Short mmCIF file of C-alpha atoms and ligand atoms in Angstrom, two decimals:
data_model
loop_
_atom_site.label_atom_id
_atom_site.label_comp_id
_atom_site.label_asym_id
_atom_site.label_seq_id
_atom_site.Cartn_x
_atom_site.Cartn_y
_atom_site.Cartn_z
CA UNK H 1 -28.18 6.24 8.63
CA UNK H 2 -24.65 5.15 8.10
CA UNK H 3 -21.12 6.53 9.05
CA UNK H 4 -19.41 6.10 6.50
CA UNK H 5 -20.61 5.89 2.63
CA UNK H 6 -17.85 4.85 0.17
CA UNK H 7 -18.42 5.67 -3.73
CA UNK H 8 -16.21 3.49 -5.89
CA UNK H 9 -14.56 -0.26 -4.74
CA UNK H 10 -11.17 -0.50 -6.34
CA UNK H 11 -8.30 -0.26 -4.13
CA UNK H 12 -9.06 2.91 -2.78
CA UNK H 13 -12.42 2.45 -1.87
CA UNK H 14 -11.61 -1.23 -0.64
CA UNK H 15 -8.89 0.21 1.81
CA UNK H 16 -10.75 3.15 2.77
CA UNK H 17 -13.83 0.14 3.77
CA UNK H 18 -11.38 -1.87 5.75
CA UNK H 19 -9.76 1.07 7.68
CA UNK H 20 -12.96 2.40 8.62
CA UNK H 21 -15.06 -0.60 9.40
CA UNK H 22 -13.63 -1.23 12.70
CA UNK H 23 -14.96 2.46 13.82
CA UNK H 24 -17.94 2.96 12.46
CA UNK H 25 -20.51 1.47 10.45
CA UNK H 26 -19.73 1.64 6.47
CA UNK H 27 -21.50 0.90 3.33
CA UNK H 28 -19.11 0.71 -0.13
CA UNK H 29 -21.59 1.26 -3.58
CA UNK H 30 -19.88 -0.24 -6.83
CA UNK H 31 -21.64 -0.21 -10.10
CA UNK H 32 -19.59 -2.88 -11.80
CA UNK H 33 -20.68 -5.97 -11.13
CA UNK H 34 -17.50 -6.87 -8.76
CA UNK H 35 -14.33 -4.68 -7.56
CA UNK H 36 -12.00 -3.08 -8.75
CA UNK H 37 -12.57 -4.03 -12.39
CA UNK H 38 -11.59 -0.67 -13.26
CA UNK H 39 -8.53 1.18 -12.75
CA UNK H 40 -7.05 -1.01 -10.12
CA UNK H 41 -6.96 -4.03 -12.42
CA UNK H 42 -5.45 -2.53 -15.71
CA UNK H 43 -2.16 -1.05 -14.34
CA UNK H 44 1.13 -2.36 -13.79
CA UNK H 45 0.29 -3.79 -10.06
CA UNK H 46 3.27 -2.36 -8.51
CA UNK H 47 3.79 -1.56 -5.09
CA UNK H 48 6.54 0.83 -6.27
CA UNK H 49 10.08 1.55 -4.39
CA UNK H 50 9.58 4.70 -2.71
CA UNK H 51 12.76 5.14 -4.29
CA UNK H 52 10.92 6.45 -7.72
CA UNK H 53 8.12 8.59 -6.24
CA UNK H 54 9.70 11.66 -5.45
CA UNK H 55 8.17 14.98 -4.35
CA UNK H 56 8.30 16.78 -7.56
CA UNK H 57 5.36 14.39 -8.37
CA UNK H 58 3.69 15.09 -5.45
CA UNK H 59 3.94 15.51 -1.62
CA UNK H 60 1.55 13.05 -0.72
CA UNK H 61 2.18 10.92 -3.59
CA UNK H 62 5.74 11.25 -2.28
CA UNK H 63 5.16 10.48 1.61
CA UNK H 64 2.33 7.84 0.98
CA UNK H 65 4.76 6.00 -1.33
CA UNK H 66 7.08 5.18 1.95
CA UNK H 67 4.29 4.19 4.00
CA UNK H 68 2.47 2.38 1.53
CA UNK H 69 5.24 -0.06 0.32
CA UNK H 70 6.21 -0.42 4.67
CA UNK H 71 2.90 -1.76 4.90
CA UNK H 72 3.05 -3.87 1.85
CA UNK H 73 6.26 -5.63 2.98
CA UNK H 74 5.26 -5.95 6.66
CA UNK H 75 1.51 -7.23 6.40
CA UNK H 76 0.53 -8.58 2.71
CA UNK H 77 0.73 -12.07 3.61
CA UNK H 78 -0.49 -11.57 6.84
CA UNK H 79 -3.60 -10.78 5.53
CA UNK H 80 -3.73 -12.95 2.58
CA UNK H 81 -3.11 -10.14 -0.36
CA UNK H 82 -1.11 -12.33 -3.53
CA UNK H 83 2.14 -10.77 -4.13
CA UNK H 84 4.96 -11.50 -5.57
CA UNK H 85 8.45 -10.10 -3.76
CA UNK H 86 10.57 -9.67 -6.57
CA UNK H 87 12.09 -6.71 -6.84
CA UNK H 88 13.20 -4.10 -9.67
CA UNK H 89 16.21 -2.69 -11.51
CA UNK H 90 16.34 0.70 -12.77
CA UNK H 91 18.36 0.19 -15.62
CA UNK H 92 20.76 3.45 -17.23
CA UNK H 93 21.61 3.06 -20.58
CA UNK H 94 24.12 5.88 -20.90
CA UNK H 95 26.21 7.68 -18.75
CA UNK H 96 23.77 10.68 -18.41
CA UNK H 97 21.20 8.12 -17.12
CA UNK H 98 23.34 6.68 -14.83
CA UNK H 99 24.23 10.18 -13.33
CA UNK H 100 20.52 10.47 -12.67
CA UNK H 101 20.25 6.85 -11.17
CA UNK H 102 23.11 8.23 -8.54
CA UNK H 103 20.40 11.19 -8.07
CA UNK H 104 17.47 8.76 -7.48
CA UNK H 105 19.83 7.46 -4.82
CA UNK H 106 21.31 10.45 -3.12
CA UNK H 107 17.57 12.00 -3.30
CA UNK H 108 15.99 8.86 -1.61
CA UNK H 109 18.88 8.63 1.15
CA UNK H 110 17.80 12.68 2.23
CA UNK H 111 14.44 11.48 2.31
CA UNK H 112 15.39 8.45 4.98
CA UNK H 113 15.23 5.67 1.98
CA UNK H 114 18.27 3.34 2.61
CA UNK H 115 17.55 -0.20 0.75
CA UNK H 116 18.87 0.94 -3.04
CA UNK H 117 21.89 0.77 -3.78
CA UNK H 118 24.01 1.04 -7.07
CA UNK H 119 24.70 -2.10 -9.74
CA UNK H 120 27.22 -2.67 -11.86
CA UNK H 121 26.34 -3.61 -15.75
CA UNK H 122 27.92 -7.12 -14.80
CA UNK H 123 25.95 -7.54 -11.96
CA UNK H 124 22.64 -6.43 -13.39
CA UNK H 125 23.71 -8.90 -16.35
CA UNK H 126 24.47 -12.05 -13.90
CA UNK H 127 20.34 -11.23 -12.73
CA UNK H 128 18.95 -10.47 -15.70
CA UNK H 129 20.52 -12.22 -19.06
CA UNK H 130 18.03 -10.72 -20.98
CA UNK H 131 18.53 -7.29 -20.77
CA UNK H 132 20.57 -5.25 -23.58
CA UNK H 133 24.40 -6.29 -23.99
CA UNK H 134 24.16 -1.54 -24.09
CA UNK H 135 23.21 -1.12 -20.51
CA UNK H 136 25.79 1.26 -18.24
CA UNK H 137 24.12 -0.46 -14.85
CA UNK H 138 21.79 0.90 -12.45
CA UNK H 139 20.13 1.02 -9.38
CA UNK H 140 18.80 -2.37 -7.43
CA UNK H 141 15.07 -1.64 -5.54
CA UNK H 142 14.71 -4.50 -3.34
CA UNK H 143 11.39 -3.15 -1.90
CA UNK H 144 9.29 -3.18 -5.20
CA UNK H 145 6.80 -5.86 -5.70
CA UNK H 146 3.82 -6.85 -7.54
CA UNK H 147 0.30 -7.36 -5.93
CA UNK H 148 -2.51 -9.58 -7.09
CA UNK H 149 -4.77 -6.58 -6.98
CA UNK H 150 -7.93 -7.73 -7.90
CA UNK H 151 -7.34 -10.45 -4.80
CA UNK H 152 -6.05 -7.42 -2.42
CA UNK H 153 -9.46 -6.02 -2.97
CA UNK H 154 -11.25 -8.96 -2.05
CA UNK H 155 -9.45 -10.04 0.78
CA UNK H 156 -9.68 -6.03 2.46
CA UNK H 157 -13.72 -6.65 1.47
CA UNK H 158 -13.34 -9.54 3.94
CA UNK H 159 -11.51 -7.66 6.49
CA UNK H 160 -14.10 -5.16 6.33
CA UNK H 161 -17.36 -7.27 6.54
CA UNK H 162 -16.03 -9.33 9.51
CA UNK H 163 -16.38 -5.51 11.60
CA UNK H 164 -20.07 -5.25 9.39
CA UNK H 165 -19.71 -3.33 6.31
CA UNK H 166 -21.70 -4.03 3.37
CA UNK H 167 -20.62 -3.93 -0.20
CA UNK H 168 -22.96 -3.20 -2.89
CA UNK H 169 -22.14 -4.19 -6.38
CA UNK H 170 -24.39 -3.35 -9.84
CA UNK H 171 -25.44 -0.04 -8.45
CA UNK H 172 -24.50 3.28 -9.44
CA UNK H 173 -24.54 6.46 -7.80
CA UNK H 174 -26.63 8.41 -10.02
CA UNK H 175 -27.64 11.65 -7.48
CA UNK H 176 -26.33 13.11 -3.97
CA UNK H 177 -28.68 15.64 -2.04
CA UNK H 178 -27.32 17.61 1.32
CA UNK H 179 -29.63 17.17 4.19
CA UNK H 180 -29.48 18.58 7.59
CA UNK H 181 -27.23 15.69 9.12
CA UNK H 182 -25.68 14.55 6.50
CA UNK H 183 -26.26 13.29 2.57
CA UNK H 184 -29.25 11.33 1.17
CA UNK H 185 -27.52 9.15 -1.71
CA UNK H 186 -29.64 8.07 -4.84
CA UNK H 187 -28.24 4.88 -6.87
CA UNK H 188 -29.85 3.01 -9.81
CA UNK H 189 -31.28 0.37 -6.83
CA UNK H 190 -32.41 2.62 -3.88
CA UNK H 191 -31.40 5.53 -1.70
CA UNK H 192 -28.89 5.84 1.18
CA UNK H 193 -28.72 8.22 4.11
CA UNK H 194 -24.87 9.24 5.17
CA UNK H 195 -23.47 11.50 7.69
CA UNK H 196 -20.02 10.98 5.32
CA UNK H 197 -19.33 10.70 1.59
CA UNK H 198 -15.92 8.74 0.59
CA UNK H 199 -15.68 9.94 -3.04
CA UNK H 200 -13.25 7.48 -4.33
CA UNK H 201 -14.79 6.81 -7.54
CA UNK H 202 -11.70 6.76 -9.85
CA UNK H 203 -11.68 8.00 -13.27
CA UNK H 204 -15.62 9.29 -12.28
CA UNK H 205 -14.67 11.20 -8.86
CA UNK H 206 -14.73 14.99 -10.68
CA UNK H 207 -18.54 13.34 -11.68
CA UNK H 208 -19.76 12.41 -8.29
CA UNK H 209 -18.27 15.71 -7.08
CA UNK H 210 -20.35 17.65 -9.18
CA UNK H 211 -23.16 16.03 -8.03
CA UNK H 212 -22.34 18.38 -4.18
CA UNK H 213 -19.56 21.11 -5.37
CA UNK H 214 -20.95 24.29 -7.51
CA UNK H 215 -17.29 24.81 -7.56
CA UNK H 216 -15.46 21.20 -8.15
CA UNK H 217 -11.93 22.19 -7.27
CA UNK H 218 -9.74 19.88 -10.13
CA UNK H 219 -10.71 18.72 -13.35
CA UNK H 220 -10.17 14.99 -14.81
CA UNK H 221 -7.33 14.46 -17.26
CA UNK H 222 -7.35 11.13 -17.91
CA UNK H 223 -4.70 9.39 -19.24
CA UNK H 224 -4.51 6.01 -21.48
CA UNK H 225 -1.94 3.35 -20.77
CA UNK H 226 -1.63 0.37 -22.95
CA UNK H 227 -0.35 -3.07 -22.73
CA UNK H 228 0.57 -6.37 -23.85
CA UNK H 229 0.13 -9.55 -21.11
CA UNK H 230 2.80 -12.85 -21.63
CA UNK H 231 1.22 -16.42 -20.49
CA UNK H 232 2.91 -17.91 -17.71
CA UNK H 233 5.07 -20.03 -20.15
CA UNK H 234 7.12 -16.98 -20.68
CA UNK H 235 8.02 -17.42 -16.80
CA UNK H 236 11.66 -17.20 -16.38
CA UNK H 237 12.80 -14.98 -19.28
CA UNK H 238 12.93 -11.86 -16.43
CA UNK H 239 12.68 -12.40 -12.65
CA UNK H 240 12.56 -8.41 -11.47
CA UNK H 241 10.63 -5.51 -12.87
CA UNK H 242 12.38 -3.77 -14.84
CA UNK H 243 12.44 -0.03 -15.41
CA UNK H 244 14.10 2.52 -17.99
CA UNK H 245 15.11 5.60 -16.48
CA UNK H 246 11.83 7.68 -15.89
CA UNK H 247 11.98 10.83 -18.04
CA UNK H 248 9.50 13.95 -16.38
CA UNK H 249 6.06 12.62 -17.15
CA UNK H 250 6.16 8.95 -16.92
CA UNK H 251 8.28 6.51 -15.51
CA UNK H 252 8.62 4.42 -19.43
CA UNK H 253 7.66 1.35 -20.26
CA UNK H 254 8.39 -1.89 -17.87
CA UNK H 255 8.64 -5.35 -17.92
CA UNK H 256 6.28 -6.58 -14.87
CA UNK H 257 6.37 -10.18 -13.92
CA UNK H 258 3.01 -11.12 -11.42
CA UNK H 259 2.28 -12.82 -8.69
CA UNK H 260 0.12 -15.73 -10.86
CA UNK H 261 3.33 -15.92 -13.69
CA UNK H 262 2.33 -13.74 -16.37
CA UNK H 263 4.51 -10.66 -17.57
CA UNK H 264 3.32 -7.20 -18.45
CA UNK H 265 4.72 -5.07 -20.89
CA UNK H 266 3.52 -1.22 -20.63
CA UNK H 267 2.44 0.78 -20.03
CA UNK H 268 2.04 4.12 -22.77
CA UNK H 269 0.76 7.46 -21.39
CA UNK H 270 -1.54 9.50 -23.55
CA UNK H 271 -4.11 12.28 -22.69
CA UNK H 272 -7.73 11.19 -24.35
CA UNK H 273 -10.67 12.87 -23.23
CA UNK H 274 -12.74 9.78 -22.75
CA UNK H 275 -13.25 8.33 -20.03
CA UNK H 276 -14.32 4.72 -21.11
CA UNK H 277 -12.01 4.01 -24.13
CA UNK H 278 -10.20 1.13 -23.34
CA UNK H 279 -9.71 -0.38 -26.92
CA UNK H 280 -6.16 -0.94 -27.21
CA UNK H 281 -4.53 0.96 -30.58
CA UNK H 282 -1.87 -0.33 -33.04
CA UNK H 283 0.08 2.61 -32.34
CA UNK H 284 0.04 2.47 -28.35
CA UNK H 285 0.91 -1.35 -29.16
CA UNK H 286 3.47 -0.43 -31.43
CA UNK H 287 5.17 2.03 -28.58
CA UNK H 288 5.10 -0.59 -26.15
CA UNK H 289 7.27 -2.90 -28.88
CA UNK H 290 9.68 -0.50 -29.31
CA UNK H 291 10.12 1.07 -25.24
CA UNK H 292 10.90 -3.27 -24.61
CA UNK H 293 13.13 -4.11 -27.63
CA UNK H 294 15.04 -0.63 -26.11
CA UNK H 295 15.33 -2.59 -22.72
CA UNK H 296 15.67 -6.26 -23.18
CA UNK H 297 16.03 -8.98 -25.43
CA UNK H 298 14.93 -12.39 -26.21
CA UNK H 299 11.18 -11.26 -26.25
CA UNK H 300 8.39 -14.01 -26.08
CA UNK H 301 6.10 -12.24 -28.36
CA UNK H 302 5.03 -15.81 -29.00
CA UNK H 303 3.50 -15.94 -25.51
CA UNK H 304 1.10 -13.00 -26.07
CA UNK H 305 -2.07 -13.69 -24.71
CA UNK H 306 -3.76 -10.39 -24.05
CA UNK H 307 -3.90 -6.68 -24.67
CA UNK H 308 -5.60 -4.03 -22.39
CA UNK H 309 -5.88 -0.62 -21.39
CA UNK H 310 -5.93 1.16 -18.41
CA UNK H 311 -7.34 4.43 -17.99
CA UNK H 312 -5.20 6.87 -15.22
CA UNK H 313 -7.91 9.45 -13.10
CA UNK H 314 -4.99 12.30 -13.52
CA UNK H 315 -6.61 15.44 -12.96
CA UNK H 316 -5.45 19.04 -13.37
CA UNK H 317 -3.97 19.05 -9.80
CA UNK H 318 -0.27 18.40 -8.91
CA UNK H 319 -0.94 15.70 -6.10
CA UNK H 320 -3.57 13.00 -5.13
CA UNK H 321 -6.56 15.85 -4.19
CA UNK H 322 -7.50 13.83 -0.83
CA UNK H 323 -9.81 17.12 1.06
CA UNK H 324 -12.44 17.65 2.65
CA UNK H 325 -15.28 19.50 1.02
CA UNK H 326 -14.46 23.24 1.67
CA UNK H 327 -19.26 23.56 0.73
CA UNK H 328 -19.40 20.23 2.46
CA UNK H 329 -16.92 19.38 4.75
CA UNK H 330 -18.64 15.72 5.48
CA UNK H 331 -18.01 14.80 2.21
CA UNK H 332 -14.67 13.43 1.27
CA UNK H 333 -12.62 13.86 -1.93
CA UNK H 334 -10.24 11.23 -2.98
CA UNK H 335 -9.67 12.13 -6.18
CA UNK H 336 -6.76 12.29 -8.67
CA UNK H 337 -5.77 8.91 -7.60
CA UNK H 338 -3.06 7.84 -10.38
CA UNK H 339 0.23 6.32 -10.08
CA UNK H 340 1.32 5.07 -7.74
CA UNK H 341 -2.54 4.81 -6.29
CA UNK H 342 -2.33 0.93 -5.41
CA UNK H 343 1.23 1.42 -3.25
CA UNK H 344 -0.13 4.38 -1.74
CA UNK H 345 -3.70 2.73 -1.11
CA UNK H 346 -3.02 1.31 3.11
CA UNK H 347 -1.20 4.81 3.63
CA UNK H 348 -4.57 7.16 1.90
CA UNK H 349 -7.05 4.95 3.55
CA UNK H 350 -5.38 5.84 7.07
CA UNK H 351 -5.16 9.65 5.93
CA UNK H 352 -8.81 9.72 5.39
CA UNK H 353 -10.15 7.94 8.63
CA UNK H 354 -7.74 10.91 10.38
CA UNK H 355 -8.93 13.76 8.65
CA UNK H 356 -12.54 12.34 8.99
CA UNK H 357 -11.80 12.46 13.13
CA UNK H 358 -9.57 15.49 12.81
C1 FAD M 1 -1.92 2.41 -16.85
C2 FAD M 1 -1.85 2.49 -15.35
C3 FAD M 1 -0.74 1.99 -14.67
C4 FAD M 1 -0.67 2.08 -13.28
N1 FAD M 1 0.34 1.44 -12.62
C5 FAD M 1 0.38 1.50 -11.27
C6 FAD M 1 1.39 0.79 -10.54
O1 FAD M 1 2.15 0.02 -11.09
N2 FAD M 1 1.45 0.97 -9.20
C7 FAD M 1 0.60 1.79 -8.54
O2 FAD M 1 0.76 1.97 -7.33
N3 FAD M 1 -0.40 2.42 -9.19
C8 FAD M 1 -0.54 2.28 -10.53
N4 FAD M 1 -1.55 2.88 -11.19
C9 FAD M 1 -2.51 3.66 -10.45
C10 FAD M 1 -3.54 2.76 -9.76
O3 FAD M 1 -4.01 1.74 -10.61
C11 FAD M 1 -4.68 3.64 -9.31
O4 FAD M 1 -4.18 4.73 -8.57
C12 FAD M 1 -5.67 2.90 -8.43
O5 FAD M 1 -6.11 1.71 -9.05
C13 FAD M 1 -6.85 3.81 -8.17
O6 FAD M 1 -7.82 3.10 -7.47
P1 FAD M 1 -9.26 3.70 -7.29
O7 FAD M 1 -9.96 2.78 -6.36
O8 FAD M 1 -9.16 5.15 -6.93
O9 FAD M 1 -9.88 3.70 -8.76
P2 FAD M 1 -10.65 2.56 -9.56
O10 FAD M 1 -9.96 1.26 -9.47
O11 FAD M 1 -10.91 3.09 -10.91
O12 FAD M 1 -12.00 2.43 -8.74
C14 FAD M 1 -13.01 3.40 -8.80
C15 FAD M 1 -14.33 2.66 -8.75
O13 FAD M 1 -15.41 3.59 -8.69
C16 FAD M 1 -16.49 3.00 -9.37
N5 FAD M 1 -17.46 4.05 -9.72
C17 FAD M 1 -17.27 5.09 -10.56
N6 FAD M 1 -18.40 5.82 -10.66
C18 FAD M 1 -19.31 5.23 -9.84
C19 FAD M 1 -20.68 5.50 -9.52
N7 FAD M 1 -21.34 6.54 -10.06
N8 FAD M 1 -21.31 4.68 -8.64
C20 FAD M 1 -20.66 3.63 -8.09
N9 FAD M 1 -19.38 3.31 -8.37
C21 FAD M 1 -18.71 4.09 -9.24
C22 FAD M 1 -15.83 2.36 -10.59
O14 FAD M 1 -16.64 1.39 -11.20
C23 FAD M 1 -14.55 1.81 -9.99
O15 FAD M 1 -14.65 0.45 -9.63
C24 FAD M 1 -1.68 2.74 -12.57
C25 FAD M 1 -2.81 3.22 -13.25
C26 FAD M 1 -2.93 3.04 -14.62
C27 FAD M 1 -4.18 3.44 -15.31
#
């Protein structure tokens, strides 16, 4: 029987493996063929600035935001995680939207946040040439980065199976009974025993939940981002992120250099009820056009070389839902891990192994 069973091996499930490996023994099931090939590799790949994730969106997305990004800058390379320490500008367009970037700021100071700090137009202009001749200034983030995330998982994978975990790939939790002393797990290759159940199966966690609550206590809502990807020969045109001012629900559509030179442009934010369409639409195309030609100019369309989608695992809950199971308690929900899911990935991986030994 093992510790610690971990559904799902993006980022979550990837951290969660390399946190608790050193205490226990742990075995991670994936049914793709490799991690994190789902979620964790069709985002934007930003280890946000705290500055952005405030507590109206969420408590814990809130608190793990500061933690998350601390551990980012203090350890990435350390461990060998790809990323690229760029930076991001938060750019107001009018003087309403600069009014709220002088929120952003006074907010962030009350909550012990202290790198931002205010930009001229001029200045933003002397750092970024290519962005609108319209824009008022903004706010400078010094502490947002990218992260080669498909690399972060791997290298945590290595972490974890110097202390003995296993990773699994091509299997699928299909079935979860409740035994006496713990779970017996049933995947399309064989069957597991488990005193604990890590749910951190993304888009699918409301799924595997089902498969233990009678009551599951969120429901999915997921939510479609789209985006276009620039070859590295577009290198150069922007060196930071680069943000519009958020409006309620999302924060807009970015530019997003990464760590191996290419530049994102996205992402959208529309409710579908699939969870598997990731065909990319002329229309969610079309919006990411017009949210960049509203920020910058100059842009490499030329050096297009991809389109993709990423699917969000919003659910119906205000907050990441990281709980135990009120039927279960041995079994684990991390669930309703959207943005900003990768930033807050070291800090939710540390939250679990302490409610697990609360
Ligand atoms: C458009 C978009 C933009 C985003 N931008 C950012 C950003 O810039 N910064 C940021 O911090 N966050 C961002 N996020 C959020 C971030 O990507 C996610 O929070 C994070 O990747 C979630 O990781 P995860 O491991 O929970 O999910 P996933 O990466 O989806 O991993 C879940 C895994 O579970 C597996 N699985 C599912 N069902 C089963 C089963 N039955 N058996 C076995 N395995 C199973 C899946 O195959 C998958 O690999 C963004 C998300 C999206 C969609």
């Amino acid at each position: 029987m093992v510790d610690y069973l971990i559904i799902g091996g993006g980022v979550i499930g990837s951290f969660i493996a390399y946190e608790l490996a050193p205490v226990g023994s742990v075995s991670l099931i994936e049914k793709e063929s490799d991690l994190s090939q789902v979620q964790t590799t069709h985002n934007s790949a930003l280890v946000h600035s705290p500055v952005l994730i405030t507590p109206d969106k969420g408590e814990l997305k809130a608190k793990f935001a500061i933690e998350g990004n601390r551990f980012y800058q203090e350890h990435a390379e350390a461990l060998g995680i790809p990323v690229l320490k760029n930076g991001a500008f938060l750019v107001a367009k009018t003087d309403e939207e600069m009014a709220h970037a002088k929120a952003y700021l006074e907010n962030a100071k009350a909550r012990g946040i202290h790198d931002a700090h205010i930009l001229s137009a001029a200045a933003m202009m002397i750092a970024e040439p290519n962005l609108k001749d319209d824009i008022k200034g903004g706010l400078n983030l010094p502490t947002a980065m990218t992260a080669d995330t498909y690399q972060l998982s791997k290298t945590l994978e290595r972490h974890a199976k110097a202390h003995g975990a296993m990773f699994y790939m091509n299997e699928a939790v299909m079935d979860i009974e409740v035994t006496a002393d713990g779970f017996t797990v049933h995947t399309t290759n064989g069957t597991y025993a488990a005193k604990h159940i890590i749910n951190a199966a993304g888009v699918f966690a409301e799924t595997i939940a089902s498969m233990v609550e009678q009551d599951v206590p969120y429901k999915t809502r997921p939510h479609r981002g789209e985006y276009y990807v620039l070859s590295p020969q577009a290198k150069g045109w922007v060196h930071k992120t680069l943000f519009p001012m958020p409006n309620k629900i999302t924060k807009g559509i970015l530019v997003i250099p990464q760590p191996d030179g290419t530049i994102r442009l996205g992402p959208t934010s529309t409710y579908q009820e699939s969870l598997t369409d990731d065909t990319p639409t002329d229309e969610g195309l079309n919006a990411v056009k017009a949210g960049i030609e509203d920020l910058v100019k100059h842009i490499p369309m030329d050096t297009v070389i991809d389109t993709y989608v990423g699917i969000r695992a919003t659910t119906d809950y205000h907050d990441f839902y990281i709980k135990r199971s009120v039927e279960h308690p041995n079994f684990i929900h991390v669930a309703g891990i959207d943005s900003p899911g990768v930033t807050a990935a070291p800090a939710i991986a540390q939250y679990v192994k302490t409610l697990i030994h609360a």
